[in-house]
CSV table of N, CA and C in Angstrom, one decimal:
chain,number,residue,atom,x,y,z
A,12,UNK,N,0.8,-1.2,0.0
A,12,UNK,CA,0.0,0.0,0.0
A,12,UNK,C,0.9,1.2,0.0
A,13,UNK,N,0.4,2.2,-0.7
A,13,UNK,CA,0.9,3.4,-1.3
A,13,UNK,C,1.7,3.8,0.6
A,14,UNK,N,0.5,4.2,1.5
A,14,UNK,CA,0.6,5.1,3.2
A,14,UNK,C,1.5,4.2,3.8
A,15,UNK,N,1.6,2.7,3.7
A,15,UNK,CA,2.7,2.2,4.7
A,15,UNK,C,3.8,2.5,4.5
A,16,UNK,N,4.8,3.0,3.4
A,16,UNK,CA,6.0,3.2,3.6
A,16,UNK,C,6.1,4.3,4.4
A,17,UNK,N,5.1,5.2,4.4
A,17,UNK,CA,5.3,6.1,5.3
A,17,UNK,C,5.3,6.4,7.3
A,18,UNK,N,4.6,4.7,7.4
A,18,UNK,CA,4.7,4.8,8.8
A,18,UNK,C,6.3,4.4,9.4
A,19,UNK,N,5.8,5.3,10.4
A,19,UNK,CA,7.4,5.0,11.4
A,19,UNK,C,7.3,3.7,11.9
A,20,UNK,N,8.2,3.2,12.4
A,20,UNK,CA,8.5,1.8,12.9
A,20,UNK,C,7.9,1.5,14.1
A,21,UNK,N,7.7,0.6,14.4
A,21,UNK,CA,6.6,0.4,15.8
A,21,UNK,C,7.7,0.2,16.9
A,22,UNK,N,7.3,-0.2,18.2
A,22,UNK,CA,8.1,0.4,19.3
A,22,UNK,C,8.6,-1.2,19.3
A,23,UNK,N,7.8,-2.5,19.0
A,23,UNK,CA,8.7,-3.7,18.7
A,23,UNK,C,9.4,-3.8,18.4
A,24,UNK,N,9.5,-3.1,16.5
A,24,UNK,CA,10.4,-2.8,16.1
A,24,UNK,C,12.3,-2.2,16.7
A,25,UNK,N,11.9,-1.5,17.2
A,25,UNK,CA,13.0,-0.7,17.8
A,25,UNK,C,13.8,-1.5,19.5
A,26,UNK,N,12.4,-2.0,19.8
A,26,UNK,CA,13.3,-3.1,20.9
A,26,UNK,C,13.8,-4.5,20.2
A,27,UNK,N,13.4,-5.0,19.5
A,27,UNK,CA,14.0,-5.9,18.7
A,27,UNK,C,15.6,-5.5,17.8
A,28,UNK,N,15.5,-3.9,17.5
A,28,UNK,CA,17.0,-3.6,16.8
A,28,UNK,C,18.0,-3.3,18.2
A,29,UNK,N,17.1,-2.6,19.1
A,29,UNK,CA,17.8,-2.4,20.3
A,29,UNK,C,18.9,-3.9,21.2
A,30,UNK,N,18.1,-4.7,20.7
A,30,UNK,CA,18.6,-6.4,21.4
A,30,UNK,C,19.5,-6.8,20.4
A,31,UNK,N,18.8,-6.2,18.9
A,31,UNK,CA,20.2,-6.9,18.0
A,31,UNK,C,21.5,-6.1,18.6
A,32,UNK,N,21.4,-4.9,18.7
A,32,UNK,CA,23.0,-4.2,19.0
A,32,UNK,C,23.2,-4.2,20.2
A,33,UNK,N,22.6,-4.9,21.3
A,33,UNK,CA,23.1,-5.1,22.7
A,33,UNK,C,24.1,-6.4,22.4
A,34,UNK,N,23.7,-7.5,21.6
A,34,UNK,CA,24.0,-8.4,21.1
A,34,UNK,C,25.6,-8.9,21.0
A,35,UNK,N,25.6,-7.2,19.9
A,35,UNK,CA,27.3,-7.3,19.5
A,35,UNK,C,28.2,-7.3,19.9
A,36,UNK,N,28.9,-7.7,20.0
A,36,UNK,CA,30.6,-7.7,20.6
A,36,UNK,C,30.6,-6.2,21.3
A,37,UNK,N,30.7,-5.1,19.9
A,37,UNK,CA,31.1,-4.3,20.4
A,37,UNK,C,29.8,-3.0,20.3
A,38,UNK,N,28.8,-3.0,21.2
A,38,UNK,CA,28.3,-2.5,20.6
A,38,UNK,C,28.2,-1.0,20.5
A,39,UNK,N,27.3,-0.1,19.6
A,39,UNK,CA,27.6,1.1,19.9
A,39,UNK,C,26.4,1.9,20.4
A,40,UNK,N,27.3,2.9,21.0
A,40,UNK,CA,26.5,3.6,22.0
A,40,UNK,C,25.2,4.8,21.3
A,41,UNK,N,26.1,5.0,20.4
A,41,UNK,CA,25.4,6.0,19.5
A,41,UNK,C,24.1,5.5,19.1
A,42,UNK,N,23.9,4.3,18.6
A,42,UNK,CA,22.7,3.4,18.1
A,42,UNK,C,22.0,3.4,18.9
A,43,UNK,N,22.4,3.0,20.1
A,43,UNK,CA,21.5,2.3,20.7
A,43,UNK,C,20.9,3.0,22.0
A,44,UNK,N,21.7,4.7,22.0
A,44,UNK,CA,21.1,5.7,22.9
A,44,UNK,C,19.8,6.0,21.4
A,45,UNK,N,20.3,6.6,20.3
A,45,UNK,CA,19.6,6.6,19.3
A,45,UNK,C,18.1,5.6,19.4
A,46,UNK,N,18.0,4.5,19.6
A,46,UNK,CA,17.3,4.0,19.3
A,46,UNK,C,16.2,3.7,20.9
A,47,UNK,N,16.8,3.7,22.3
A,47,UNK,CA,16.3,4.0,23.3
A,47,UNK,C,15.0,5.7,23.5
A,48,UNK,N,15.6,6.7,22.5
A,48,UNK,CA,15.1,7.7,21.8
A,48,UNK,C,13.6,7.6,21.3
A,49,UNK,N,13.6,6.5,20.5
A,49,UNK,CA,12.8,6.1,19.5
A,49,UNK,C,11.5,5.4,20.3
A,50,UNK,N,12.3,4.6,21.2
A,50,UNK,CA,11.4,3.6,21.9
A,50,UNK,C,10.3,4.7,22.9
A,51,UNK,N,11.5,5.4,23.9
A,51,UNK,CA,10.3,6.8,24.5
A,51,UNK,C,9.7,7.4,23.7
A,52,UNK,N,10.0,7.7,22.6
A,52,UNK,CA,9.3,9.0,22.0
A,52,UNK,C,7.8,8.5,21.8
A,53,UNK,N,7.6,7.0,21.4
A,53,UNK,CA,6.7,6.5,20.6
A,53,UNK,C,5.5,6.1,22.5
A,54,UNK,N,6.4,5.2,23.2
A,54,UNK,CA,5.4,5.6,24.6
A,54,UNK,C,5.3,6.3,25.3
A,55,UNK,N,6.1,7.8,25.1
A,55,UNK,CA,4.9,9.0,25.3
A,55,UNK,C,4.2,9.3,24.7
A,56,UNK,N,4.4,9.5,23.2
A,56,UNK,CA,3.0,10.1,22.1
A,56,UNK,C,2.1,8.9,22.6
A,57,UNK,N,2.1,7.7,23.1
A,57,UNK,CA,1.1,6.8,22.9
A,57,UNK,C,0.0,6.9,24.4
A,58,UNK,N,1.0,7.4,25.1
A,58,UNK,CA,0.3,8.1,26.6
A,58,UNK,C,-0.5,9.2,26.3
A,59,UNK,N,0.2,10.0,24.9
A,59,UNK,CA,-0.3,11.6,25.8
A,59,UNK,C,-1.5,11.6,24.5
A,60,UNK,N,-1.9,10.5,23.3
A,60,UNK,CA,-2.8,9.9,22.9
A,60,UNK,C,-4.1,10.3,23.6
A,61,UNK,N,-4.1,9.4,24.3
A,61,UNK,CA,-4.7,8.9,26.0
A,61,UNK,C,-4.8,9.2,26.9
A,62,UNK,N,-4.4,11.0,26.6
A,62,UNK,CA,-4.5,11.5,27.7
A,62,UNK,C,-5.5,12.0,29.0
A,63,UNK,N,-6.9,11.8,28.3
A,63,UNK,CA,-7.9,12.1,29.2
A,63,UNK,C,-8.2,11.4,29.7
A,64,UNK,N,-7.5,9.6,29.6
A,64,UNK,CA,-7.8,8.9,30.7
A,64,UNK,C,-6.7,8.3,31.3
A,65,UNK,N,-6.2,9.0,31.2
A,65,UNK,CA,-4.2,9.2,32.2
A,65,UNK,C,-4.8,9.6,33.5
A,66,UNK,N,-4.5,8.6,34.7
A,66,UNK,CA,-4.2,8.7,36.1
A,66,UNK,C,-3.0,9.6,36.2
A,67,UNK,N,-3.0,10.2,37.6
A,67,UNK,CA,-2.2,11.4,37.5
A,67,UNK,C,-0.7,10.1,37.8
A,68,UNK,N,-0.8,8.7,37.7
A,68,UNK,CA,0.7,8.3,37.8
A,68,UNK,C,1.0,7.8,36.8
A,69,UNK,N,0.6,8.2,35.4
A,69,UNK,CA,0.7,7.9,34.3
A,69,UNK,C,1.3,9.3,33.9
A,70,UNK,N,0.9,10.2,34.1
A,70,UNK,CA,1.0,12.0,33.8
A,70,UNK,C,2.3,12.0,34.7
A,71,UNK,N,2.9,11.3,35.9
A,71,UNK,CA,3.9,11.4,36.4
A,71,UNK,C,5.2,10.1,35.7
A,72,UNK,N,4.6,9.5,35.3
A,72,UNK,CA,5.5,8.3,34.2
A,72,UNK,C,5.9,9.1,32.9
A,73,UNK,N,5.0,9.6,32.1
A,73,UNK,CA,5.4,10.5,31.3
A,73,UNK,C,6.5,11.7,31.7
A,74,UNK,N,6.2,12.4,32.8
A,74,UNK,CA,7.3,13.2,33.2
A,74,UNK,C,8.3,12.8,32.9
A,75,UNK,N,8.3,11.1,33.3
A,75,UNK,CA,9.7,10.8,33.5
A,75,UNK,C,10.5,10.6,32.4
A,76,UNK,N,9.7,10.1,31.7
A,76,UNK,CA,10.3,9.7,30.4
A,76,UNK,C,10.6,11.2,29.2
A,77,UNK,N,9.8,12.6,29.8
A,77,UNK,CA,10.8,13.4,28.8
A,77,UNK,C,12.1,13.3,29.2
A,78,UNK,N,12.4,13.5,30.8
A,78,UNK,CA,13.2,13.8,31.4
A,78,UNK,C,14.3,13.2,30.8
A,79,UNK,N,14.3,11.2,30.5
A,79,UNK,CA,14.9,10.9,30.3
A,79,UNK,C,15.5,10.7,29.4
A,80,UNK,N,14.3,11.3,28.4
A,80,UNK,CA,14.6,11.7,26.7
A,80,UNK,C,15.4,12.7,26.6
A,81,UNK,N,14.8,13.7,27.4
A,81,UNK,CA,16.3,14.6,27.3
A,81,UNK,C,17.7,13.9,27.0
A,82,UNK,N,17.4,13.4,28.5
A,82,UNK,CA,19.3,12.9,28.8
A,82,UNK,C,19.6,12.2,27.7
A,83,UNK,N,18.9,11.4,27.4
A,83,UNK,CA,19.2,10.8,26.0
A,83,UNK,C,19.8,11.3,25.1
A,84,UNK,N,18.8,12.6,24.9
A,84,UNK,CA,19.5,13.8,24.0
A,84,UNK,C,20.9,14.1,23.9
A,85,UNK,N,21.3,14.6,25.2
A,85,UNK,CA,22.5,15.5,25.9
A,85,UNK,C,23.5,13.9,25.6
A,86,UNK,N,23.2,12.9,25.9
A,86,UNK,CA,24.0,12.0,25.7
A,86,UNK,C,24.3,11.5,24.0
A,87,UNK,N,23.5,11.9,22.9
A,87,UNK,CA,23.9,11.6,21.7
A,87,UNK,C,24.8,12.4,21.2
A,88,UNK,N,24.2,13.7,21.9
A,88,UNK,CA,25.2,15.0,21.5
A,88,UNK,C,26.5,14.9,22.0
A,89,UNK,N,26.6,14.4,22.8
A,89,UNK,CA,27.8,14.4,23.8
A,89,UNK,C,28.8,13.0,22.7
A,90,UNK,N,28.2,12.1,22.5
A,90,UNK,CA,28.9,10.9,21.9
A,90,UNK,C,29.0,11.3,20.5
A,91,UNK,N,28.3,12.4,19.7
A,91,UNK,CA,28.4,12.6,18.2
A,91,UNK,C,29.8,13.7,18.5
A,92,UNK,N,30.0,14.5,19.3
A,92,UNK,CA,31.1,15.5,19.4
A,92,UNK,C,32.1,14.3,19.8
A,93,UNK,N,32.4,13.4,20.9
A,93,UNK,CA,33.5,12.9,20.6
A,93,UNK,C,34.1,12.0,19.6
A,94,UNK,N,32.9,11.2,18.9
A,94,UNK,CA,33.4,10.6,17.6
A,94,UNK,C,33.7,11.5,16.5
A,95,UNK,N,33.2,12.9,16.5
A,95,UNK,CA,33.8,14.0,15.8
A,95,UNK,C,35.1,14.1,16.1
A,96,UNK,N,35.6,14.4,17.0
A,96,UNK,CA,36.7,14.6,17.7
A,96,UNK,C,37.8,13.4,17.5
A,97,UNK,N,37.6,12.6,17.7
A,97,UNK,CA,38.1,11.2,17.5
A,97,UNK,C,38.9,11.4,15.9
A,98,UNK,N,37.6,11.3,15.1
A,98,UNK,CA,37.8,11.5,13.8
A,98,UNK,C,39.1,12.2,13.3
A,99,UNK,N,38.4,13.4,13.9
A,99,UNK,CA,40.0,14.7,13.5
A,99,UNK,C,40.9,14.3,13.7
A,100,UNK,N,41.0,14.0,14.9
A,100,UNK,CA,42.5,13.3,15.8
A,100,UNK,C,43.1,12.2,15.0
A,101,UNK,N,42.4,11.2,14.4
A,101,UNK,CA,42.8,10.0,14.2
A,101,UNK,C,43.2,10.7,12.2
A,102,UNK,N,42.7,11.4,11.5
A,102,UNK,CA,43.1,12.5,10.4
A,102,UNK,C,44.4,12.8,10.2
A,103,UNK,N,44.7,13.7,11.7
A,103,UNK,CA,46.0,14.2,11.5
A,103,UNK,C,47.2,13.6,11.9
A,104,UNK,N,47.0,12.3,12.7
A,104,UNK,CA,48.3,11.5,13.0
A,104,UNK,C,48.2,10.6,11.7
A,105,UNK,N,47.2,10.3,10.6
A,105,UNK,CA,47.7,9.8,9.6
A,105,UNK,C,48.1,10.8,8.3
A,106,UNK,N,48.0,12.2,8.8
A,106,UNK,CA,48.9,13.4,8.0
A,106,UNK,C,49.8,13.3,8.2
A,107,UNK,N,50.0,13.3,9.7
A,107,UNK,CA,51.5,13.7,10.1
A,107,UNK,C,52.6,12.4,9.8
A,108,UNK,N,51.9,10.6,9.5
A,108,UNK,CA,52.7,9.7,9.4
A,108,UNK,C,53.2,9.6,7.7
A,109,UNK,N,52.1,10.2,7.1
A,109,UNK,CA,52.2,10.2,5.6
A,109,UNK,C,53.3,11.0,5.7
A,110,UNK,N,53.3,12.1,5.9
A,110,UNK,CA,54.3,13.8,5.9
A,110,UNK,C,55.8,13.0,6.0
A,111,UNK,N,55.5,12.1,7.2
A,111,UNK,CA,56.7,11.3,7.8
A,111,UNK,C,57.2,10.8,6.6
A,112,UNK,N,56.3,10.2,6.0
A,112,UNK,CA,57.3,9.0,4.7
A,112,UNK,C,57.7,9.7,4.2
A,113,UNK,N,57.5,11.2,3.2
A,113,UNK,CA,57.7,11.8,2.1
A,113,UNK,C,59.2,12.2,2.2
């Protein structure tokens, strides 16, 4: 059907990719804060759906989970700057080894 490519991935989906990369040897962090992201975002919107018949410890469950979407946040940003960083670094020690042969 034409509308299904357009839905986003269901929250199975995303714990199922989540287990595949807990899985790996090595896994990565970036993914799988990324994908912890995905899993809240989708059971808040599915709370706040439902909101008029949200107990106020449902309305306090949700709090928790922006909160911890945030952090989530501050934690992708934090791991996308040092694999930035990484990058550069690991750049110029193969400039400076190349420079070396010449």
């Amino acid at each position: 059907m034409e509308h299904d490519k357009f839905l986003k991935p269901t929250v199975t989906y995303h714990l199922f990719m989540y287990r595949v990369e807990l899985a790996r040897r090595n896994a990565r962090q970036l993914r799988l804060s990324r994908t912890k992201i995905e899993i809240t975002d989708e059971l808040i919107s599915k709370t706040v759906r439902n909101i008029k018949t949200c107990s106020m410890d449902d309305l306090k469950a949700v709090n928790r989970e922006l909160m911890f979407k945030r952090k989530l946040r501050n934690n992708v940003s934090k791991l996308k700057k040092e694999a930035k960083r990484q990058s550069q670094a690991s750049q110029q020690t193969e400039e400076q080894s190349a420079s070396k042969q010449d």
